Amino acid sequence: MSFNVTAFGDYCASAVEDQSTDVAALCQVYNLATDGSNAAGDLSDGLNTFFLLFSGALVFLMQAGFAMLCAGSVRQKNVKNIMLKNLLDACGGAIGFYTIGYAFAYADNASDSKTFIGNKNFLLLSFDGSGGEWIGWFFQFAFAATAATIVAGTVAERCKMQAYLCYSVFLTGFVYPVVVHSIWSGDGWITAFRDDPWQGVGVVDFAGSGVVHMTGGATALVAAIILGPRKGRFYDEDGNPLETPVSFPAHSVALQILGTFILWFGWFGFNPGSALAIDNSVSAETAALCAVTTTLAAACGCVTSMFTDTMIEKSATGEVSYDLTAAMNGALGGLVAITAGCSVVTPWAACIIGIIGGWVYLGFSKFLIKMKIDDAVDAIPVHFANGMWGVLAVGFFADPDLMAIAGYNDFPGVFYGGSGELLLCNFVSIVWICAWVFFLMTPFFVVLNALGMFRVDALEEEVGLDISHHRGPGYDMSAAKEEDVQALKNSRHGGTSVPAEDTA
Amino acid sequence: VEDQSTDVAALCQVYNLATDGTNAAGDLSDGLNTFFLLFSGALVFLMQAGFAMLCAGSVRQKNVKNIMLKNLLDACGGAIGFYTIGYAFAYADNASDSKTFIGNKNFLLLSFDGSGGEWIGWFFQFAFAATAATIVAGTVAERCKMQAYLCYSVFLTGFVYPVVVHSIWSGDGWITAFRDDPWQGVGVVDFAGSGVVHMTGGATALVAAIILGPRKGRFYDEDGNPLETPVSFPAHSVALQILGTFILWFGWFGFNPGSALAIDNSVSAETAALCAVTTTLAAACGCVTSMFTDTMIEKSATGEVSYDLTAAMNGALGGLVAITAGCSVVTPWAACIIGIIGGWVYLGFSKFLIKMKIDDAVDAIPVHFANGMWGVLAVGFFADPDLMAIAGYNDFPGVFYGGSGELLLCNFVSIVWICAWVFFLMTPFFVILNVMGMFRVDPLEEEVGLDISHHRGPGYDMAGAKKEDVEELMEVRASKHGKVEVPKEVAQAAEDTA
Amino acid sequence: VEDQSTDVAALCQVYNLATDGTNAAGDLSDGLNTFFLLFSGALVFLMQAGFAMLCAGSVRQKNVKNIMLKNLLDACGGAIGFYTIGYAFAYADNASDSKTFIGNKNFLLLSFDGSGGEWIGWFFQFAFAATAATIVAGTVAERCKMQAYLCYSVFLTGFVYPVVVHSIWSGDGWITAFRDDPWQGVGVVDFAGSGVVHMTGGATALVAAIILGPRKGRFYDEDGNPLETPVSFPAHSVALQILGTFILWFGWFGFNPGSALAIDNSVSAETAALCAVTTTLAAACGCVTSMFTDTMIEKSATGEVSYDLTAAMNGALGGLVAITAGCSVVTPWAACIIGIIGGWVYLGFSKFLIKMKIDDAVDAIPVHFANGMWGVLAVGFFADPDLMAIAGYNDFPGVFYGGSGELLLCNFVSIVWICAWVFFLMTPFFVILNVMGMFRVDPLEEEVGLDISHHRGPGYDMAGAKKEDVEELMEVRASKHGKVEVPKEVAQAAEDTA
């Protein structure tokens, strides 16, 4: 009674003369059914590729978001410098991740053994194009570039270009890939994507609160400590601590808000895109849920952070004021915090994660100032602190049903009656990422510093990096010469009637 | 017998294969539609950035932080309001065929089970709700209190807008096209929301602008006497305005084609594709018409030929708003005509508002309210019956296709209904806010600008390097390499700061 | 017999099921491809915003409105021109296998029946046409008359560009790869348009720049004597330039992968995916190469290390233009080499133009014309025969893969053809405009800037709050709560305005 469908297909194709009408009809139906199934497989490839192209492109656009946010946040005299760093990040990230980063991060060793680092696909040479390899690289590159760009803002206005280039290649080429390998690769030691993950569940960091944001944020923290604050931020000319820290005004709030919106938009690629496929109902549901939780966490983070800040300021000064920096960093904090759990928490949990994310941002920002650690764009509270909170939050809020839908083992978070395996896994991932980054980056930056390659000359810092290193300031707003405007006025209609607009 | 059993087994196998194929197609269909709404919703969300840039560029430099914060909070408030109650009011299906005024299920999305695209449906609809709310921000810019703004934006996304949506886009609505027996046999055809979204936002803006009054110095002098010519406040950054316009246009490629809601079959693919074409053409025609008409008007008045960016970009936006209702049911040439008239509607209504001394800081009322009305009406004239059927409506033709006016009547009634509903609710709302002193900022604060008054300082600090520092660097650089010559960038900077 | 009839009934059911599955797959395929082109077209459209920001940032502050208006009108004019005649000239298939010079059907899209993705095909192609037109805007910025601009942009999108498209991308073209028997057996391989789009735009820009002459004070002093060193006019806002660069790069992920035109099967999915990879790598390599080469050149000249943003961003754009022709047929390492050389081509051609005293306000000629040529040629060297087959071309290898040069010859001929066609048409066109005094603005207007001369005032008004108002607020706030202390933001503002 056994029937081999493939053999039957061959039989149909062979067109034997003596087959009955019945069999011929059946063969035709078989061919039709095969066509349908093959078309579905083809469509599936196309749809998933398109989904990752869309998501990767949106994540890439986050580079523009970071560039605008950072550019708006720094003083006018350093705007070219920070934007160039953002542009080079995207480029360096591409080159570093192409040559070695992807190989270190993902290479599957075709065994079930745990490995520390991948070792295949250098320069993508062994790609054969099938199985979405090209588009997979593209999507992962966009993430790597994001991790690198986080650091740029923190060390803005005082970091040397050479140092920046060194660490961004080091970060995307080695530090970040090893973290990825441990958590997102099937070979990683703490990954959820093995048959027998640690504690039965492994680390659940869906879109990378830990892998991407903490790695970038932790590097930023180390860099900020070793690099020291900007001149005049916490200490006066003679090095005596100031009573109140001087806050340097953002040179353009318009660019900051533009950057924030672009980042939020990009996150709709970052989080839903991390479903990696959308060719079936289950992954479609996962991606859709990610869009909802991402939106809600950002909204709650923004509102919470701004109004809390308003209340704090009101109790201090008696005036009601609304701070844009608190609002936009609150939104970003909420986005970072939901990144780990976007596919495994319910909307109400996303709201709570966002609300706490807003507080985490505010608290950590004030803590840094107290510690006299200078972060030019508050990237450490947003990415490092909220990255940690996001990874931890999964341990509390993960819904076991959603875990199963998202492809994890259905371990519940503590608030769903879990006994803490998931929380433990995620806590260990935080410790691991911090330890790995601190262990590698601290000596790295110390050596750079000792060699005098880390911080710019004091005078150059005072003048600003644009004039010192980038051939002049970033803006030239000089308008038309007064005498020319006057001459134009006089030339029109014998100079008697001047158009209204020219009198401006 | 053996032959027969082999036959049956073979048939079963083929059956399984066919079932696999069909199931895979169903799965793919879910995935594709979800992805389509994710894409469209994300683009509509980006329109928040477009509005923020457009408004920021249009106001004076002293209020730029204020307006952008309002835009950011809109997105947030819209999300929270639409999550908690708005979606429930707008869409809940009561599983009966009765007409209802408002939905009452799915508060906090609690009864979602994830199937059937519910999550992504909420995401897409949220983006629309946030758009409706953000339209108002620009009109009342430079003088509206933050508290008032927060109150009305929650009220709008949580209640006013959802009721309009329920009536026109929900299967339970009283005037919807999506019932078995819609009113007049066709119901209101407002494909992507010229009426539902733009008129609702625009009408709110109109009420607010009337009650709030014009900005200081716009139509009246210090002593309250009307000025002979209204003073126009210059936009502080045209670059931001144009950036905003382009982002909005880009976002509209999610707004209109996305309203097909599905793209898993040839018919909805055709609908979405047609939307992209009509949207493009209406915007282009609106832009060109508005700008050149403005140029001709100005030329006849002053004799000088000049090209106005505000007219161009608001013309484009007016065309986009106007095509939104009919993007899936009109042909390309009709889209051109709708866009051209949209450009004129914008210009005319803008001048009418100035004549009425109603002050709209970013011309949102002519763009969204006036062109929203025009767009909804235009469907009644230009709807092609074949395209109506393809887009899923009953195939009633517009008046120009020999229709006897049912569609025009439906759409006209929807305009009256939206205006009445918004005016009825928002007028007392804003009057009370105003009486309580919660609507308009203090005159002195308005004069200083809201950024310094309420947002901890101005939005820009363009101070460059200090002159003495640059000079010092010049000396260092000149001596460092034993050179006499100073690097050109430093010399240039020294000259500039001199 | 009864058994048999049951069998037949069962078979019929299975047949229906199989048919359903196959039909669903066909439907899905339509939807997916339409969606893919909607996404890609929207991204390419957003490149208009990228060009607007890049150009706006690159010009002097006094011409910012002018250049942005041109960019906006480009999008509009492109839509109208391509709708009315451009598409008909470019694509109409005459249903014969004969070679034609120009298409002649589908004017105003009137014969579209909606099937087969016609609507979305137009949308995608329109976005490309608008890109070709907008390239020119930057080069002639700060001195070209609006009228001239409108004339040439309609001429370009309505006739010049469509003929190039017809020859290379239409099945009827004389040198196309999409015939059964293409020239030399392979035809021109210009996947996403390094030649068709970028060279056409860039060549027009080159002709225009030569005839229009340099901006006042760039190469010659007031009296017309050549300056020893050319004066470089500083970009008024680097922030806008970088924003534009990133938006363009983002848009290119629609431009290149989208040119696969379909994504409903594994093969075209692979093509699109490869395009995304090669596009990224070429841009990254172009950027890094161009900037560091520039740094080294400057260092050898001045002894100071400096990093130039213009070199970096134009290097990235140069890499993007260069990979556009071959993005689907070269391997990643070849993309890196194409990008690296693209960076050098940009730098070299930019310096060459300055030496020739040809003034390009935004360096569009080196980026689009020079790198467009390099990109088309590079295919002849680097095309991988396997990838050629996957991308749907005949599997002719590039010279470095052992090809005997047919492909290189085809692509070289396409360069000659595009240059000849554009130079032949545009030279008399611009010369006549110039003779009629319609090309270049009045010298005084140029000096004042086009914004004040033609667009009703400057693009920015950064005036902040008045000093006395801030001081008054300071007093009010200090007394209001019985406090002596003034809120820090007001005090700070008072200090700043002092």
PDB file of C-alpha atoms in Angstrom, chain A residues 22 25-26 28-29 32-33 35-36 39-47 49-50 53-54 56-58 60-61 63-64 67-68 71 79-81 83-84 86-88 90-92 94-95 98 123-125 128-130 132-135 137-138 141 161-162 165 251 255 258 262 265 313 316-321 460 468-471 473-481 483-489 491-492 501-502 504, chain C residues 4 7-8 11 14-15 18-19 21-22 24-26 28-29 32 35-36 39 43 46 60-62 234-240 242-243 245-247 249-250 253 257-258 263-267 269-270 272-274 276-277 280-281 283-285 287-288 291-292 294-295 298 304-309 312-313 316 332-334 336 387 442 444-445 447-449 452-458 460 462 477 480-481 483 487-489:
ATOM      1  CA  ASP A  22      -8.297   7.453 -14.590  1.00  0.00           C
ATOM      2  CA  ALA A  25      -6.583  12.298 -14.959  1.00  0.00           C
ATOM      3  CA  LEU A  26      -4.913  11.652 -11.645  1.00  0.00           C
ATOM      4  CA  GLN A  28      -2.921  15.804 -14.374  1.00  0.00           C
ATOM      5  CA  VAL A  29      -4.276  16.609 -10.945  1.00  0.00           C
ATOM      6  CA  LEU A  32      -1.505  20.754 -10.832  1.00  0.00           C
ATOM      7  CA  ALA A  33      -1.080  20.133  -7.122  1.00  0.00           C
ATOM      8  CA  ASP A  35       2.637  23.328  -9.374  1.00  0.00           C
ATOM      9  CA  GLY A  36       0.657  24.871  -6.547  1.00  0.00           C
ATOM     10  CA  ALA A  39       4.620  28.114  -6.397  1.00  0.00           C
ATOM     11  CA  ALA A  40       3.914  28.411  -2.688  1.00  0.00           C
ATOM     12  CA  GLY A  41       7.518  27.529  -1.899  1.00  0.00           C
ATOM     13  CA  ASP A  42       8.742  30.075  -4.408  1.00  0.00           C
ATOM     14  CA  LEU A  43       6.425  32.728  -3.025  1.00  0.00           C
ATOM     15  CA  SER A  44       7.617  31.945   0.446  1.00  0.00           C
ATOM     16  CA  ASP A  45      11.231  32.604  -0.562  1.00  0.00           C
ATOM     17  CA  GLY A  46      10.245  35.833  -2.250  1.00  0.00           C
ATOM     18  CA  LEU A  47       8.093  37.067   0.601  1.00  0.00           C
ATOM     19  CA  THR A  49      13.424  38.030   1.225  1.00  0.00           C
ATOM     20  CA  PHE A  50      11.264  41.072   0.646  1.00  0.00           C
ATOM     21  CA  LEU A  53      14.873  43.809   2.585  1.00  0.00           C
ATOM     22  CA  PHE A  54      12.182  46.102   3.962  1.00  0.00           C
ATOM     23  CA  GLY A  56      16.960  45.937   6.806  1.00  0.00           C
ATOM     24  CA  ALA A  57      16.388  49.136   4.844  1.00  0.00           C
ATOM     25  CA  LEU A  58      14.414  50.613   7.746  1.00  0.00           C
ATOM     26  CA  PHE A  60      19.666  51.202   7.879  1.00  0.00           C
ATOM     27  CA  LEU A  61      17.657  54.412   7.911  1.00  0.00           C
ATOM     28  CA  GLN A  63      21.726  55.599  10.789  1.00  0.00           C
ATOM     29  CA  ALA A  64      20.142  58.789   9.497  1.00  0.00           C
ATOM     30  CA  ALA A  67      23.065  61.188  12.724  1.00  0.00           C
ATOM     31  CA  MET A  68      20.300  63.767  13.051  1.00  0.00           C
ATOM     32  CA  ALA A  71      24.006  66.372  15.235  1.00  0.00           C
ATOM     33  CA  VAL A  79      28.256  69.113  14.053  1.00  0.00           C
ATOM     34  CA  LYS A  80      30.297  68.037  11.022  1.00  0.00           C
ATOM     35  CA  ASN A  81      32.486  65.820  13.146  1.00  0.00           C
ATOM     36  CA  MET A  83      27.820  63.385  11.374  1.00  0.00           C
ATOM     37  CA  LEU A  84      30.957  62.195   9.637  1.00  0.00           C
ATOM     38  CA  ASN A  86      27.849  58.445  11.819  1.00  0.00           C
ATOM     39  CA  LEU A  87      28.422  58.118   8.087  1.00  0.00           C
ATOM     40  CA  LEU A  88      31.684  56.257   8.559  1.00  0.00           C
ATOM     41  CA  ALA A  90      27.634  52.741   8.331  1.00  0.00           C
ATOM     42  CA  CYS A  91      30.579  52.250   5.975  1.00  0.00           C
ATOM     43  CA  GLY A  92      32.923  50.704   8.509  1.00  0.00           C
ATOM     44  CA  ALA A  94      29.518  47.221   6.209  1.00  0.00           C
ATOM     45  CA  ILE A  95      33.178  46.533   5.518  1.00  0.00           C
ATOM     46  CA  TYR A  98      31.490  41.750   5.352  1.00  0.00           C
ATOM     47  CA  LEU A 123      34.068  37.719   2.870  1.00  0.00           C
ATOM     48  CA  LEU A 124      30.841  35.744   2.288  1.00  0.00           C
ATOM     49  CA  LEU A 125      32.901  33.594  -0.058  1.00  0.00           C
ATOM     50  CA  ASP A 128      25.725  30.103  -2.709  1.00  0.00           C
ATOM     51  CA  GLY A 129      22.793  32.483  -2.751  1.00  0.00           C
ATOM     52  CA  SER A 130      20.190  29.987  -1.699  1.00  0.00           C
ATOM     53  CA  GLY A 132      18.205  33.825   1.869  1.00  0.00           C
ATOM     54  CA  GLU A 133      21.892  34.111   2.708  1.00  0.00           C
ATOM     55  CA  TRP A 134      22.381  37.429   0.914  1.00  0.00           C
ATOM     56  CA  ILE A 135      19.439  39.109   2.506  1.00  0.00           C
ATOM     57  CA  TRP A 137      23.707  39.292   5.726  1.00  0.00           C
ATOM     58  CA  PHE A 138      22.120  42.585   4.739  1.00  0.00           C
ATOM     59  CA  PHE A 141      24.819  44.179   8.850  1.00  0.00           C
ATOM     60  CA  MET A 161      38.797  60.470  14.605  1.00  0.00           C
ATOM     61  CA  GLN A 162      41.547  57.845  14.667  1.00  0.00           C
ATOM     62  CA  LEU A 165      37.807  54.426  13.558  1.00  0.00           C
ATOM     63  CA  HIS A 251      22.343  73.395  18.717  1.00  0.00           C
ATOM     64  CA  LEU A 255      17.292  67.864  14.025  1.00  0.00           C
ATOM     65  CA  LEU A 258      13.646  64.532  13.234  1.00  0.00           C
ATOM     66  CA  ILE A 262      13.291  58.457  12.036  1.00  0.00           C
ATOM     67  CA  PHE A 265      10.160  54.567  12.221  1.00  0.00           C
ATOM     68  CA  GLU A 313      11.411  70.418  37.955  1.00  0.00           C
ATOM     69  CA  ALA A 316      12.360  72.330  42.446  1.00  0.00           C
ATOM     70  CA  THR A 317      11.587  75.622  40.732  1.00  0.00           C
ATOM     71  CA  GLY A 318       7.814  76.099  40.958  1.00  0.00           C
ATOM     72  CA  GLU A 319       7.559  76.612  37.191  1.00  0.00           C
ATOM     73  CA  VAL A 320       5.835  74.131  34.907  1.00  0.00           C
ATOM     74  CA  SER A 321       7.971  73.365  31.894  1.00  0.00           C
ATOM     75  CA  GLU A 460      41.064  72.026  19.309  1.00  0.00           C
ATOM     76  CA  SER A 468      40.124  71.991  13.632  1.00  0.00           C
ATOM     77  CA  HIS A 469      39.680  68.877  11.560  1.00  0.00           C
ATOM     78  CA  HIS A 470      36.970  69.263   8.964  1.00  0.00           C
ATOM     79  CA  ARG A 471      37.819  72.405   7.012  1.00  0.00           C
ATOM     80  CA  PRO A 473      32.166  75.189  10.348  1.00  0.00           C
ATOM     81  CA  GLY A 474      29.060  73.185   9.473  1.00  0.00           C
ATOM     82  CA  TYR A 475      26.875  76.155   8.718  1.00  0.00           C
ATOM     83  CA  ASP A 476      27.269  79.316   6.774  1.00  0.00           C
ATOM     84  CA  MET A 477      24.076  81.242   7.245  1.00  0.00           C
ATOM     85  CA  SER A 478      25.377  84.502   5.825  1.00  0.00           C
ATOM     86  CA  ALA A 479      22.649  86.115   3.795  1.00  0.00           C
ATOM     87  CA  ALA A 480      22.641  88.435   0.816  1.00  0.00           C
ATOM     88  CA  LYS A 481      24.606  91.647   1.134  1.00  0.00           C
ATOM     89  CA  GLU A 483      23.810  96.829  -0.703  1.00  0.00           C
ATOM     90  CA  ASP A 484      22.915  94.193  -3.270  1.00  0.00           C
ATOM     91  CA  VAL A 485      19.376  93.935  -1.941  1.00  0.00           C
ATOM     92  CA  GLN A 486      19.122  97.714  -2.075  1.00  0.00           C
ATOM     93  CA  ALA A 487      20.418  97.742  -5.639  1.00  0.00           C
ATOM     94  CA  LEU A 488      17.837  95.152  -6.628  1.00  0.00           C
ATOM     95  CA  LYS A 489      15.059  97.195  -5.074  1.00  0.00           C
ATOM     96  CA  SER A 491      16.387  98.394 -10.246  1.00  0.00           C
ATOM     97  CA  ARG A 492      12.799  97.249 -10.183  1.00  0.00           C
ATOM     98  CA  GLU A 501       8.759  90.611   0.023  1.00  0.00           C
ATOM     99  CA  ASP A 502      11.956  92.566  -0.549  1.00  0.00           C
ATOM    100  CA  ALA A 504      12.078  91.986   4.724  1.00  0.00           C
TER     101      ALA A 504
ATOM    102  CA  GLN C   4     -15.756   4.410 -10.678  1.00  0.00           C
ATOM    103  CA  ASP C   7     -13.674   7.781  -7.781  1.00  0.00           C
ATOM    104  CA  VAL C   8     -14.343  10.415 -10.369  1.00  0.00           C
ATOM    105  CA  LEU C  11     -10.847  13.105  -8.183  1.00  0.00           C
ATOM    106  CA  VAL C  14      -9.070  16.928  -5.409  1.00  0.00           C
ATOM    107  CA  TYR C  15      -8.793  18.639  -8.766  1.00  0.00           C
ATOM    108  CA  ALA C  18      -5.406  21.669  -6.484  1.00  0.00           C
ATOM    109  CA  THR C  19      -6.826  24.335  -8.766  1.00  0.00           C
ATOM    110  CA  GLY C  21      -4.102  26.202  -4.508  1.00  0.00           C
ATOM    111  CA  THR C  22      -2.601  27.067  -7.872  1.00  0.00           C
ATOM    112  CA  ALA C  24      -4.234  31.272  -4.882  1.00  0.00           C
ATOM    113  CA  ALA C  25      -0.535  31.094  -5.674  1.00  0.00           C
ATOM    114  CA  GLY C  26      -1.103  33.098  -8.859  1.00  0.00           C
ATOM    115  CA  LEU C  28      -0.476  35.872  -4.232  1.00  0.00           C
ATOM    116  CA  SER C  29       2.157  36.290  -6.863  1.00  0.00           C
ATOM    117  CA  LEU C  32       3.483  40.213  -3.817  1.00  0.00           C
ATOM    118  CA  PHE C  35       3.610  45.281  -3.195  1.00  0.00           C
ATOM    119  CA  PHE C  36       7.300  44.938  -4.009  1.00  0.00           C
ATOM    120  CA  PHE C  39       7.677  49.590  -1.750  1.00  0.00           C
ATOM    121  CA  LEU C  43      11.625  54.480  -1.686  1.00  0.00           C
ATOM    122  CA  LEU C  46      11.782  59.461  -1.276  1.00  0.00           C
ATOM    123  CA  ARG C  60      24.523  79.192  -0.232  1.00  0.00           C
ATOM    124  CA  GLN C  61      21.804  80.276   2.163  1.00  0.00           C
ATOM    125  CA  LYS C  62      20.502  82.855  -0.276  1.00  0.00           C
ATOM    126  CA  PRO C 234      30.723  76.987   1.540  1.00  0.00           C
ATOM    127  CA  ALA C 235      27.720  74.691   1.922  1.00  0.00           C
ATOM    128  CA  HIS C 236      25.198  76.510   4.059  1.00  0.00           C
ATOM    129  CA  SER C 237      24.178  73.479   6.103  1.00  0.00           C
ATOM    130  CA  VAL C 238      26.140  70.276   6.355  1.00  0.00           C
ATOM    131  CA  ALA C 239      23.345  68.739   8.418  1.00  0.00           C
ATOM    132  CA  LEU C 240      20.998  68.870   5.438  1.00  0.00           C
ATOM    133  CA  ILE C 242      24.233  64.399   5.385  1.00  0.00           C
ATOM    134  CA  LEU C 243      20.517  63.910   5.870  1.00  0.00           C
ATOM    135  CA  THR C 245      22.935  61.455   1.669  1.00  0.00           C
ATOM    136  CA  PHE C 246      21.397  58.987   4.090  1.00  0.00           C
ATOM    137  CA  ILE C 247      17.945  59.345   2.542  1.00  0.00           C
ATOM    138  CA  TRP C 249      21.288  55.661   0.297  1.00  0.00           C
ATOM    139  CA  PHE C 250      18.048  54.394   1.864  1.00  0.00           C
ATOM    140  CA  PHE C 253      17.483  49.999  -1.494  1.00  0.00           C
ATOM    141  CA  PRO C 257      16.703  45.625  -5.525  1.00  0.00           C
ATOM    142  CA  GLY C 258      13.421  46.972  -6.917  1.00  0.00           C
ATOM    143  CA  ILE C 263       9.979  38.876  -6.072  1.00  0.00           C
ATOM    144  CA  ASP C 264       7.495  36.023  -6.367  1.00  0.00           C
ATOM    145  CA  ASN C 265      10.041  33.258  -6.828  1.00  0.00           C
ATOM    146  CA  SER C 266      13.342  32.106  -5.413  1.00  0.00           C
ATOM    147  CA  VAL C 267      15.364  33.309  -8.351  1.00  0.00           C
ATOM    148  CA  ALA C 269      14.355  36.914  -4.581  1.00  0.00           C
ATOM    149  CA  GLU C 270      18.012  35.942  -4.830  1.00  0.00           C
ATOM    150  CA  ALA C 272      16.978  41.344  -5.215  1.00  0.00           C
ATOM    151  CA  ALA C 273      18.845  40.142  -2.124  1.00  0.00           C
ATOM    152  CA  LEU C 274      22.194  40.223  -3.896  1.00  0.00           C
ATOM    153  CA  ALA C 276      20.977  44.878  -1.461  1.00  0.00           C
ATOM    154  CA  VAL C 277      24.370  43.437  -0.514  1.00  0.00           C
ATOM    155  CA  THR C 280      25.692  48.447   0.546  1.00  0.00           C
ATOM    156  CA  LEU C 281      29.267  47.390  -0.044  1.00  0.00           C
ATOM    157  CA  ALA C 283      28.583  52.677  -1.143  1.00  0.00           C
ATOM    158  CA  ALA C 284      30.663  51.901   1.925  1.00  0.00           C
ATOM    159  CA  CYS C 285      33.838  51.358  -0.102  1.00  0.00           C
ATOM    160  CA  CYS C 287      32.796  56.610   0.886  1.00  0.00           C
ATOM    161  CA  VAL C 288      35.863  55.391   2.729  1.00  0.00           C
ATOM    162  CA  MET C 291      37.461  60.457   1.988  1.00  0.00           C
ATOM    163  CA  PHE C 292      40.816  58.942   2.888  1.00  0.00           C
ATOM    164  CA  ASP C 294      41.218  63.185  -0.207  1.00  0.00           C
ATOM    165  CA  THR C 295      42.765  63.307   3.262  1.00  0.00           C
ATOM    166  CA  GLU C 298      45.400  67.341   1.360  1.00  0.00           C
ATOM    167  CA  GLU C 304      47.508  68.909   8.222  1.00  0.00           C
ATOM    168  CA  VAL C 305      45.267  65.865   8.567  1.00  0.00           C
ATOM    169  CA  SER C 306      41.650  66.751   7.912  1.00  0.00           C
ATOM    170  CA  TYR C 307      38.572  64.743   7.000  1.00  0.00           C
ATOM    171  CA  ASP C 308      36.238  66.155   4.413  1.00  0.00           C
ATOM    172  CA  LEU C 309      32.515  65.446   4.605  1.00  0.00           C
ATOM    173  CA  ALA C 312      32.873  61.194   2.105  1.00  0.00           C
ATOM    174  CA  MET C 313      29.282  61.684   1.108  1.00  0.00           C
ATOM    175  CA  ALA C 316      29.273  57.083  -1.061  1.00  0.00           C
ATOM    176  CA  PRO C 332      30.339  41.218  -3.323  1.00  0.00           C
ATOM    177  CA  TRP C 333      34.119  41.487  -3.755  1.00  0.00           C
ATOM    178  CA  ALA C 334      33.618  42.952  -7.208  1.00  0.00           C
ATOM    179  CA  CYS C 336      33.853  46.518  -3.280  1.00  0.00           C
ATOM    180  CA  LEU C 387      24.692  35.697 -11.821  1.00  0.00           C
ATOM    181  CA  ASP C 442      20.402  88.641 -14.069  1.00  0.00           C
ATOM    182  CA  LEU C 444      22.378  91.394  -9.714  1.00  0.00           C
ATOM    183  CA  GLU C 445      19.690  88.844  -8.898  1.00  0.00           C
ATOM    184  CA  GLU C 447      24.353  88.361  -6.300  1.00  0.00           C
ATOM    185  CA  VAL C 448      21.297  88.999  -4.116  1.00  0.00           C
ATOM    186  CA  GLY C 449      20.330  85.374  -4.328  1.00  0.00           C
ATOM    187  CA  ILE C 452      14.842  87.256  -2.344  1.00  0.00           C
ATOM    188  CA  SER C 453      14.767  87.939  -6.089  1.00  0.00           C
ATOM    189  CA  HIS C 454      12.167  85.374  -7.054  1.00  0.00           C
ATOM    190  CA  HIS C 455      10.711  83.650  -4.034  1.00  0.00           C
ATOM    191  CA  ARG C 456       9.492  86.395  -1.708  1.00  0.00           C
ATOM    192  CA  GLY C 457      12.253  86.536   0.809  1.00  0.00           C
ATOM    193  CA  PRO C 458      14.968  84.440   2.388  1.00  0.00           C
ATOM    194  CA  TYR C 460      15.357  81.294   7.010  1.00  0.00           C
ATOM    195  CA  MET C 462      16.168  82.827  12.772  1.00  0.00           C
ATOM    196  CA  ARG C 477       8.502  85.127  36.820  1.00  0.00           C
ATOM    197  CA  LYS C 480       5.029  85.651  40.540  1.00  0.00           C
ATOM    198  CA  HIS C 481       5.736  83.079  43.164  1.00  0.00           C
ATOM    199  CA  LYS C 483      10.648  84.173  44.430  1.00  0.00           C
ATOM    200  CA  PRO C 487      14.051  80.313  36.260  1.00  0.00           C
ATOM    201  CA  LYS C 488      17.281  79.291  34.658  1.00  0.00           C
ATOM    202  CA  GLU C 489      15.976  79.073  31.111  1.00  0.00           C
TER     203      GLU C 489
END
